[in-house]
Short mmCIF file of C-alpha atoms and ligand atoms in Angstrom, two decimals:
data_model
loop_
_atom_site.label_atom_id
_atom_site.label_comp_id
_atom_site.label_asym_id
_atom_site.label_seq_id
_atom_site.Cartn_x
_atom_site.Cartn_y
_atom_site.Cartn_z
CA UNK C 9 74.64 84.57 113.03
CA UNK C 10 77.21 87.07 112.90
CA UNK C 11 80.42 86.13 115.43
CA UNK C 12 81.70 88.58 118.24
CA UNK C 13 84.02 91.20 117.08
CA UNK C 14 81.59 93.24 115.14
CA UNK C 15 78.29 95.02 115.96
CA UNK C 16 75.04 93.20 114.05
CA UNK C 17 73.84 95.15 111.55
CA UNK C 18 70.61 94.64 109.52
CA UNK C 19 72.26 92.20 107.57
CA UNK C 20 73.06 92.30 103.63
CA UNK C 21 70.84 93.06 101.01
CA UNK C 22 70.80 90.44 98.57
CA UNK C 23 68.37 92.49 96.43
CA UNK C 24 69.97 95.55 96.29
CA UNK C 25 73.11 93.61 94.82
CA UNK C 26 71.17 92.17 92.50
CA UNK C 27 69.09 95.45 91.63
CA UNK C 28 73.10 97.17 91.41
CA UNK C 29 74.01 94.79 89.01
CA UNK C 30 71.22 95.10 86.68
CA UNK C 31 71.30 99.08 86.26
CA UNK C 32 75.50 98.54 85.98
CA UNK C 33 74.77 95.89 83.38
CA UNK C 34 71.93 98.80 81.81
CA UNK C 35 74.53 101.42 81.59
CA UNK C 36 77.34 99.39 80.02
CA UNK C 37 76.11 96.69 77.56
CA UNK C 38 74.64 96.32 74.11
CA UNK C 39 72.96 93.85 72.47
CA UNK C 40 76.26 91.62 72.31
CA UNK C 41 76.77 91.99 75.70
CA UNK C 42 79.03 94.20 78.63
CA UNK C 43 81.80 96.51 77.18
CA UNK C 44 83.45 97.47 80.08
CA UNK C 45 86.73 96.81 78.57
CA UNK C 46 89.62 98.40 80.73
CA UNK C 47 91.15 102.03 79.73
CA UNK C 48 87.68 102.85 78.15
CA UNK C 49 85.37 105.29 78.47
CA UNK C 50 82.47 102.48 79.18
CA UNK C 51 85.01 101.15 81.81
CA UNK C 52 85.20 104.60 83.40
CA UNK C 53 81.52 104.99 83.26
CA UNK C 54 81.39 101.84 85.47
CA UNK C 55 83.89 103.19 88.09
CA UNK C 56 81.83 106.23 88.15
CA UNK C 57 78.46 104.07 88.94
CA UNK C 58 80.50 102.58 91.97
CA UNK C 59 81.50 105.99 93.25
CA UNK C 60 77.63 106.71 92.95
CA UNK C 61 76.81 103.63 94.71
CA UNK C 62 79.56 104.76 97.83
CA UNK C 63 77.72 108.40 97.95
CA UNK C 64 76.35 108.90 101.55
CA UNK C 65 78.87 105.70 103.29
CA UNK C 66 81.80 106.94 105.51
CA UNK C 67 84.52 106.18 103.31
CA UNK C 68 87.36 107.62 101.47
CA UNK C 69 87.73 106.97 97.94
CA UNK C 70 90.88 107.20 95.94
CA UNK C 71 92.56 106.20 92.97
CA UNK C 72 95.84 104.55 93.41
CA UNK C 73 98.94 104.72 91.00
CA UNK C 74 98.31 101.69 89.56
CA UNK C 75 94.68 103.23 88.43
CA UNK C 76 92.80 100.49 91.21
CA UNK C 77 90.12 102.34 93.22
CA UNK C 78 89.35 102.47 96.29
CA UNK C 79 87.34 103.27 98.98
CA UNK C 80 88.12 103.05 103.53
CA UNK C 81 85.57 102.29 105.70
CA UNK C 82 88.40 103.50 108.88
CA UNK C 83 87.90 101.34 112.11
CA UNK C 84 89.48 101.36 115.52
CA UNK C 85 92.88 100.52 114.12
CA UNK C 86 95.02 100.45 110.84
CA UNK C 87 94.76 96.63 110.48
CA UNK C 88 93.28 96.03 107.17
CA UNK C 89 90.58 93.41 106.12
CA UNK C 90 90.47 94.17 101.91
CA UNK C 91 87.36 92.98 100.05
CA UNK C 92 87.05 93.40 96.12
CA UNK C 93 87.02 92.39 92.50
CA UNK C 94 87.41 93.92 88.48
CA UNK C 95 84.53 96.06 86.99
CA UNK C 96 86.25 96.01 83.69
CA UNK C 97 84.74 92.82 81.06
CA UNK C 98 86.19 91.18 78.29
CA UNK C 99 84.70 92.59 74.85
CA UNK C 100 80.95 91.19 74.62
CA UNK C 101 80.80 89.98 77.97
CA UNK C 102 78.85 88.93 80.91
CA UNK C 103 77.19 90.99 83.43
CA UNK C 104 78.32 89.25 86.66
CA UNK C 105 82.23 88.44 85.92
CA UNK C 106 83.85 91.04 88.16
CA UNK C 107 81.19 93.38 88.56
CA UNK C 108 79.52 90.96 91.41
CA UNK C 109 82.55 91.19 93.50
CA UNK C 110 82.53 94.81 93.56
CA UNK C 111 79.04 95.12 94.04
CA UNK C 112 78.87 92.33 97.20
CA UNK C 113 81.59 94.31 98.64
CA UNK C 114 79.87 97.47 97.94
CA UNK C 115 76.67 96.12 99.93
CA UNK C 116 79.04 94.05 103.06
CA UNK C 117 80.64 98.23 103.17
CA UNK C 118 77.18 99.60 103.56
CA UNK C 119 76.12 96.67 106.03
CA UNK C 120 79.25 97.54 108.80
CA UNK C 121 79.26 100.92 108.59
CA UNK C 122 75.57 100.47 109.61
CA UNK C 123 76.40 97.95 112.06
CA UNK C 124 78.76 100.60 114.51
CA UNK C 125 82.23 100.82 115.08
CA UNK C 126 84.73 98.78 113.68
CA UNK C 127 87.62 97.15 115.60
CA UNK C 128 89.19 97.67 112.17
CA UNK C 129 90.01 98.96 108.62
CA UNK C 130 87.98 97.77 106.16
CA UNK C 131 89.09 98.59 102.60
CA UNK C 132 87.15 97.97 99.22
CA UNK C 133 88.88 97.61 95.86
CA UNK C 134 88.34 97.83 92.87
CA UNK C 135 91.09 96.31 90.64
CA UNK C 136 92.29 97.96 87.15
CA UNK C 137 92.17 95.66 84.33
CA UNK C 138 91.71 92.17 85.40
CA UNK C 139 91.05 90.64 81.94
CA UNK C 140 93.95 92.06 80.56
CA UNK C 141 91.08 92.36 77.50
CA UNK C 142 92.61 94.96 75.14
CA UNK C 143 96.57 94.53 75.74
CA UNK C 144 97.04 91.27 76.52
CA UNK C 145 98.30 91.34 80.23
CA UNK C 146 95.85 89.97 82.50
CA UNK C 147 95.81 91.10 86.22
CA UNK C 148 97.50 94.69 86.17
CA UNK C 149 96.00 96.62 89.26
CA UNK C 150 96.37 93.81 91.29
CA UNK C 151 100.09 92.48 90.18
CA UNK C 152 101.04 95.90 90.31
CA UNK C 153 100.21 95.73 94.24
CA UNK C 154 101.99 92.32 94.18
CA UNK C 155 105.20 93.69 93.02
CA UNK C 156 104.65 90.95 90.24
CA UNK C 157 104.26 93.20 87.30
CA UNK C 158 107.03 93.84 85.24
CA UNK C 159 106.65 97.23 83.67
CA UNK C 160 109.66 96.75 81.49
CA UNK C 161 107.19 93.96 79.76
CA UNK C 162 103.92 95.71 80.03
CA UNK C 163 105.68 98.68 78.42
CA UNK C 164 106.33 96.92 75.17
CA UNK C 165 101.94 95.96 74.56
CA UNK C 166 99.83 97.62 72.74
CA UNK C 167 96.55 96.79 71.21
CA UNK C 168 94.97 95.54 68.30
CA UNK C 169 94.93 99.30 67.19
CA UNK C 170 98.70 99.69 67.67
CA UNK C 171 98.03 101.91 70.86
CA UNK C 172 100.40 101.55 73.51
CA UNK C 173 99.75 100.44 76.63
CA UNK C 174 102.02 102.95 78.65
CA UNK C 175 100.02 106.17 76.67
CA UNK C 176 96.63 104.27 77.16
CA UNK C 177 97.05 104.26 81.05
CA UNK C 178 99.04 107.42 81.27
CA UNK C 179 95.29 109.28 79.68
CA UNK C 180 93.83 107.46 82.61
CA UNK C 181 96.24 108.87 85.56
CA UNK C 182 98.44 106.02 85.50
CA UNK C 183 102.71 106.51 85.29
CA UNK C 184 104.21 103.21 84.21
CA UNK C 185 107.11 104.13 86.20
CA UNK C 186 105.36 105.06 89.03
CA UNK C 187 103.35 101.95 89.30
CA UNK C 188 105.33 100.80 92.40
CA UNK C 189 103.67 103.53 94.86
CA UNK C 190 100.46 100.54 94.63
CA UNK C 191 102.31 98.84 96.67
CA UNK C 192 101.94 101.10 99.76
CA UNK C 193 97.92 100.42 99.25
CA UNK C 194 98.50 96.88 101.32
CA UNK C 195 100.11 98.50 104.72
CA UNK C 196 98.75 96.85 107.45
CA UNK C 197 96.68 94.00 105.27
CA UNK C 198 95.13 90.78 107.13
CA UNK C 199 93.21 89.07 104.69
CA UNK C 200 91.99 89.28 101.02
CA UNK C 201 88.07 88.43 100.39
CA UNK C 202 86.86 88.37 97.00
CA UNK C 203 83.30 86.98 95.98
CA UNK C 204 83.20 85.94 91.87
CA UNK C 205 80.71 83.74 90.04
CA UNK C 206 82.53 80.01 89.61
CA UNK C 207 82.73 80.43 85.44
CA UNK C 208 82.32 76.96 85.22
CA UNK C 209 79.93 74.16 85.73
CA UNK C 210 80.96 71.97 88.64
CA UNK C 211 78.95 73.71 91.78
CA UNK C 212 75.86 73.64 89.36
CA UNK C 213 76.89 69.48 88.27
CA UNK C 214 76.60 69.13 91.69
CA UNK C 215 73.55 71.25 92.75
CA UNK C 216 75.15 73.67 95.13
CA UNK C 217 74.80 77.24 94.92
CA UNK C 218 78.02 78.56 96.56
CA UNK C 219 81.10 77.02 97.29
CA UNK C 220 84.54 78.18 98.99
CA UNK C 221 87.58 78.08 96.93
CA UNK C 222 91.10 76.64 97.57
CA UNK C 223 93.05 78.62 95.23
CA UNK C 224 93.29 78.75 91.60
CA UNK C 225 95.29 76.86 89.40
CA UNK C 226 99.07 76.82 87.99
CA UNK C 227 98.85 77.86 83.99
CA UNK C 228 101.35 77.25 81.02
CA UNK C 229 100.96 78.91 77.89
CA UNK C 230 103.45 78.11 74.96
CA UNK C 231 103.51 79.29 70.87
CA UNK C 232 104.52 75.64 69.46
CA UNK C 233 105.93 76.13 65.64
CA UNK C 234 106.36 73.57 63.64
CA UNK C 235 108.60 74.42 60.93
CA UNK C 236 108.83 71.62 57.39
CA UNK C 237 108.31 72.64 53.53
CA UNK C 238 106.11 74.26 51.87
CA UNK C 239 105.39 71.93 49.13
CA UNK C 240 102.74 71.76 45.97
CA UNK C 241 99.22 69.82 47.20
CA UNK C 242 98.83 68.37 43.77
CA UNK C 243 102.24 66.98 43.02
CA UNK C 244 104.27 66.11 46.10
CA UNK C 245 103.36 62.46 47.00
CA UNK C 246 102.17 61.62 50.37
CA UNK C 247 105.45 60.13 51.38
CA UNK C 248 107.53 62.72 50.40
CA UNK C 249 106.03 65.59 52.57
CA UNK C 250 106.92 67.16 55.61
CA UNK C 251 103.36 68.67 56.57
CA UNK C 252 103.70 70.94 59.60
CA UNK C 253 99.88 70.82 60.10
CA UNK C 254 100.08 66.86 60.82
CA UNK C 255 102.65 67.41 63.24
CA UNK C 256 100.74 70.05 65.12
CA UNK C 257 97.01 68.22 64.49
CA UNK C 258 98.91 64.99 66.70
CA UNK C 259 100.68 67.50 69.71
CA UNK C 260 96.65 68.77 70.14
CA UNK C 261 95.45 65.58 70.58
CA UNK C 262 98.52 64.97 72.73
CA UNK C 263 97.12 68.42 74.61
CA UNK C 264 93.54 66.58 75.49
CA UNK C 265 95.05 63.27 75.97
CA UNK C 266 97.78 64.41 79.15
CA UNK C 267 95.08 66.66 80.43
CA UNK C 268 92.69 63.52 80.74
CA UNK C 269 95.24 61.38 82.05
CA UNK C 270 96.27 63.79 84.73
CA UNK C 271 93.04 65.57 85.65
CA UNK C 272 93.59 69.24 84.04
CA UNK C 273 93.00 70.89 81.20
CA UNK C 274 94.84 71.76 78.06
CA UNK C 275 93.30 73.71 75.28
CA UNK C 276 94.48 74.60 71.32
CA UNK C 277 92.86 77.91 71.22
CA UNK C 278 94.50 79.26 67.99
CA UNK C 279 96.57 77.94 64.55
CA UNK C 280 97.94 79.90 61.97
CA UNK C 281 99.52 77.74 58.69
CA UNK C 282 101.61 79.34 56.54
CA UNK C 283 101.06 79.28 53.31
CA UNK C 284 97.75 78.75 54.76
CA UNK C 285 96.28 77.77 51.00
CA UNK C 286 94.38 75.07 50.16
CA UNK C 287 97.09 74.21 47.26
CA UNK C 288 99.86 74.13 49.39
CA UNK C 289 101.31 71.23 52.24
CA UNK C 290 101.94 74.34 55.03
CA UNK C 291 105.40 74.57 55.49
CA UNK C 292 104.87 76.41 59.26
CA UNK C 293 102.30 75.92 61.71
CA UNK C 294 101.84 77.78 65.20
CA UNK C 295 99.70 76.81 67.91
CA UNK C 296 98.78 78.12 71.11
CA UNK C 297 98.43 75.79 73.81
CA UNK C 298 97.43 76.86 77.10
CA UNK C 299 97.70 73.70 80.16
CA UNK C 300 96.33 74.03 83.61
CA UNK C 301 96.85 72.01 86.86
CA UNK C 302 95.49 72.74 90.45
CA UNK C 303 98.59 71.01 91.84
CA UNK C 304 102.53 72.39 90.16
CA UNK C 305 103.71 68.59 89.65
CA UNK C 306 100.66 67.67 87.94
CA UNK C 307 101.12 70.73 85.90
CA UNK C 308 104.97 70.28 85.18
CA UNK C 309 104.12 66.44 83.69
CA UNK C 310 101.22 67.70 81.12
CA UNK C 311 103.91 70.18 79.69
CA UNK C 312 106.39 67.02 79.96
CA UNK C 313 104.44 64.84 78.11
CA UNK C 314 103.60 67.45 75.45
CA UNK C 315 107.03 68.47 75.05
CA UNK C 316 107.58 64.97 73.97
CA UNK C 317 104.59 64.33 72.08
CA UNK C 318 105.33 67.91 69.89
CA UNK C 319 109.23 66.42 69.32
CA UNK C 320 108.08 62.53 68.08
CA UNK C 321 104.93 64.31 66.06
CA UNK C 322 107.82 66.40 64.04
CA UNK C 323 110.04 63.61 63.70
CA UNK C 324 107.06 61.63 62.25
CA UNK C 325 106.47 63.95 59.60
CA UNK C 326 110.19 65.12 59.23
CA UNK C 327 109.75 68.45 60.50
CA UNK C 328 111.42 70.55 63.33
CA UNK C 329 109.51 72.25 66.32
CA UNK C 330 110.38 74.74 68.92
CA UNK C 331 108.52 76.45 72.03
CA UNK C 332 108.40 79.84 73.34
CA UNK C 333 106.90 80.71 76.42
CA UNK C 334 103.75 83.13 76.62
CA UNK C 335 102.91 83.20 80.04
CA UNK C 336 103.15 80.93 83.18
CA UNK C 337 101.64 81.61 86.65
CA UNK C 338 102.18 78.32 88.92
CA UNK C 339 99.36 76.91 91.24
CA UNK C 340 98.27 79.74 93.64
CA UNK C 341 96.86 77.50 97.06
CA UNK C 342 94.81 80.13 99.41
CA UNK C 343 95.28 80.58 102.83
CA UNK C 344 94.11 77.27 104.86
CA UNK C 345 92.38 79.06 108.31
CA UNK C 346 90.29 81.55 105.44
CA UNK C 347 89.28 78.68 103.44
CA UNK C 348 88.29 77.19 106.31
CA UNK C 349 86.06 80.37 107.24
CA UNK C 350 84.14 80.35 103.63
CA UNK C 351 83.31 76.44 104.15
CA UNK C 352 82.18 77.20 107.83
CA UNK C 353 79.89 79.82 106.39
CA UNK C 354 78.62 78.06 102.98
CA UNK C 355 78.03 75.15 105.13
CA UNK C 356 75.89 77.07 107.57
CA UNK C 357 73.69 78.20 104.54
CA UNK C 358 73.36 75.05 102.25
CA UNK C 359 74.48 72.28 104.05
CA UNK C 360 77.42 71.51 101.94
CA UNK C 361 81.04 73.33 103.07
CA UNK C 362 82.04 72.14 99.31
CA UNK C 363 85.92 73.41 98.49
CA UNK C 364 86.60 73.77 94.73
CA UNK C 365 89.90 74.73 92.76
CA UNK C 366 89.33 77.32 90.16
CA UNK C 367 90.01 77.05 87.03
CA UNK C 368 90.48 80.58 85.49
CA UNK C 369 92.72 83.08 87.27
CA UNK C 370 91.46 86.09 89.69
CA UNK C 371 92.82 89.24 91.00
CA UNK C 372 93.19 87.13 94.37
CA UNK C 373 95.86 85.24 92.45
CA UNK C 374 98.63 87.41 92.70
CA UNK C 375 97.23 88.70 96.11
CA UNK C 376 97.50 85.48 97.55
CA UNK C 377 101.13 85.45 97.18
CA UNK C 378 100.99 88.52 99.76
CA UNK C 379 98.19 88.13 101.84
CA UNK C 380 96.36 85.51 103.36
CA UNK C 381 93.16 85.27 100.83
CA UNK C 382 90.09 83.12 100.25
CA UNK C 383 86.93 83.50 97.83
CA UNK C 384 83.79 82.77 97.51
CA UNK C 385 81.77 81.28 94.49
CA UNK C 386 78.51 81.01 93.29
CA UNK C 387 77.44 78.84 90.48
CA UNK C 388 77.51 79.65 86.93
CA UNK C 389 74.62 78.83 84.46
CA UNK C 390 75.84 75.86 82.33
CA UNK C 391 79.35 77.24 83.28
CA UNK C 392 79.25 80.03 80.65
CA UNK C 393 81.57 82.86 81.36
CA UNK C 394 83.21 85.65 78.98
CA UNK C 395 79.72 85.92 77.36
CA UNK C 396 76.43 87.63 76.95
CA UNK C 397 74.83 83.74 78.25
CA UNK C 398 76.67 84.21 81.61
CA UNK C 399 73.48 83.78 84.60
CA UNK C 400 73.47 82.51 88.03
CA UNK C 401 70.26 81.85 89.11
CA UNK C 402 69.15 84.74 91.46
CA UNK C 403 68.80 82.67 94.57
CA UNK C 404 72.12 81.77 94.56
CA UNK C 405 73.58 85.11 93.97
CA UNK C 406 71.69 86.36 97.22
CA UNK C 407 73.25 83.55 99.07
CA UNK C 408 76.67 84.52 98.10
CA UNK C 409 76.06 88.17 99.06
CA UNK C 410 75.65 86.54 102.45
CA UNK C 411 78.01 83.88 102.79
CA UNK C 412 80.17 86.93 101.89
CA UNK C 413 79.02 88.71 104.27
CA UNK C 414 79.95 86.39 107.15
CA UNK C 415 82.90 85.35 105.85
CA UNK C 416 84.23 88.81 106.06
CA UNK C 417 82.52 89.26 109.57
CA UNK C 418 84.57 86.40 110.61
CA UNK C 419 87.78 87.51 109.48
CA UNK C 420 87.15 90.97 110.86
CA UNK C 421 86.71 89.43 114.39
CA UNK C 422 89.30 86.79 114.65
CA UNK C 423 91.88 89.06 113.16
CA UNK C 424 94.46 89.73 116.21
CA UNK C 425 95.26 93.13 115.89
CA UNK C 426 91.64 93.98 115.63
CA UNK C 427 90.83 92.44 118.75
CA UNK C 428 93.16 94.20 120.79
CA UNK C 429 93.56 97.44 118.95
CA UNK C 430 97.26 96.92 117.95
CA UNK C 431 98.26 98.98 114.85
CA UNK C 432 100.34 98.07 112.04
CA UNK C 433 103.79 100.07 111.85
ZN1 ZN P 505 86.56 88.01 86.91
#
């Protein structure tokens, strides 16, 4: 049941989204899985597929200067109800992360324009560079439309080929110092709808299909380095080192313990030891260690308690340590009354109005910060994400296409200026 506010349509396709997602996946994987890395020709490939997919729909499609596309569906006034995801994939990737977003709003688009007129705007989007795959900086469409990238930063990347970032996008119509005209793209804006796979394993731990989400979580990411003596491994004794590895082997265990304790997650992803030889004690060692807490005080006392753990580790083995930041986003809640709207709906279809945190960051991240925002998730096969493995079992992907669906229904209708044909300045 579709609420008042907009005209009933046939209804979404479930099929079709899948049957999308399939030739997409086709046209832009190989055997190791999707390459629709950002600022690639695969990548550009997929944005061409969408604009095939749009063909024949009343909309306008454009590219803004922050290289996100997209594409108006014009209604009876300029308020704005944006729906959207990332086509672009981490290297060897999945077929669903991003790409299902796009291709649910792609099918809700066809749906209202079928369905009559529209009290108002409705705007897809797809995002430029989500993963942040090939330079590093996650998020770049849609922080660029924030007014959260800094371009000063992003102009320093490049890639693992030594390209730069700022000639990379400029080949692909994008002006590093023009990047600010994005922000015009949001005039008007009510509400941010994005549907995504869960990319982990706790709707399918609990047997649900879809779920609505409450925002995504608060990250810290630090290089720890450990600094001692490099020392020979034959003849130094064992109480006369100062072995940088020991020092950093104790702060990762300090990593899993705090994130146990306090219900998040903290991860070692990489170490590098210097000399890095079997002969030698390693007189450096950096790690990587990337925290994350649905809720900022819970966040603040893992990084605390590390902190600590990383100074009384090098003390134990007579070494020295110091951190540098990487990258921090704090906890990201989404907008209550939206929330509320996805759990409505999921509950309508399963039975369960089940709200989750996620875990990894989303375009609706830095959008949230902006305008009022809520998702939609479906489950993830074993939780297996960033990888060829990455399924959802087809049932619940048509199920999302609809709670989708109503969702944005919903917020079309209840939105104020659409109901009484107010325009935004
Ligand atoms: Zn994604």
């Amino acid at each position: 049941m579709v609420s008042s506010g907009v005209a009933p349509g046939s209804g979404p396709d479930g099929g079709r989204v899948v049957a999308m997602l399939r030739e997409l996946a086709e046209l832009t994987s190989d055997s190791a899985g999707a390459q629709r890395v950002a600022w690639t020709g695969v990548w550009q490939q997929a944005r061409a597929f969408l604009r095939e997919q749009l063909q024949g729909l009343p909309v306008t499609v454009h590219t803004d200067a922050a290289g996100n596309q997209w594409a108006r569906l014009p209604g009876g006034s300029n308020d704005v109800v944006i729906i959207g995801s990332h086509l672009d994939s981490v290297p060897d990737g999945g077929w669903l992360d991003g790409a299902y977003g796009v291709m649910c709003a792609v099918e809700v688009i066809r749906c209202l324009a079928a369905g009559g007129p529209l009290p108002c705007t409705v705007a897809l989007v797809e995002w430029a560079d989500e993963e942040g795959a090939r330079f590093g900086h996650s998020l770049f469409g849609s922080s660029a439309v924030a007014g959260t990238l800094n371009a000063a930063e992003a102009r320093e990347l490049t890639d693992a080929a030594g390209l730069r970032l700022v000639d990379v996008v400029a080949e692909h119509g994008v002006v590093l110092d023009q990047l600010d005209e994005a922000r015009q793209e949001i005039r008007g804006a009510r509400a941010y709808l994005e549907a995504h796979i869960e990319q982990g394993p706790v709707l399918e731990r609990e047997g649900l299909p879809i779920g609505a989400v409450s925002g995504t979580v608060g990250v810290e990411r630090h290089r720890v380095i450990f600094r001692g003596q490099t020392a020979h491994s034959g003849s130094t004794p064992m109480d006369a080192r100062r072995d940088t590895f020991l020092a950093a082997a104790a702060t990762a265990l300090a990593v899993r313990g705090s994130a146990v304790r306090h219900q998040g997650v903290g991860t070692v992803g990489a170490a590098s030891l210097r000399p890095g030889i079997v002969t030698a004690v390693a007189g450096e060692t950096a790690i990587l260690v990337d925290q994350r807490h649905p809720d900022a005080r819970g966040l603040d006392a893992m990084l605390a308690e590390v902190r600590r753990a990383s100074q009384d580790a090098a003390r134990a083995e007579g070494c020295i340590v110091t951190w540098e930041p990487v990258f921090r986003v704090r906890p990201q809640p989404f907008a209550d009354d939206l929330v509320d709207v996805v759990r409505e709906v999921c509950a309508e279809l399963t039975g369960h109005g089940r709200v989750l945190s996620s875990w990894a960051l989303h375009d609706a991240t830095p959008i949230a910060g902006i305008i009022p925002t809520a998702m939609v998730f479906t489950s993830s096969t074993r939780g297996i994400s960033h990888a060829r493995e990455e399924d959802t079992p087809e049932d619940h992907l048509r199920l999302g296409v609809e709670a989708f669906y109503r969702s944005v229904c919903r917020v079309i209708a209840r939105s104020p200026d659409c109901t009484n044909g107010q325009s935004d300045p």
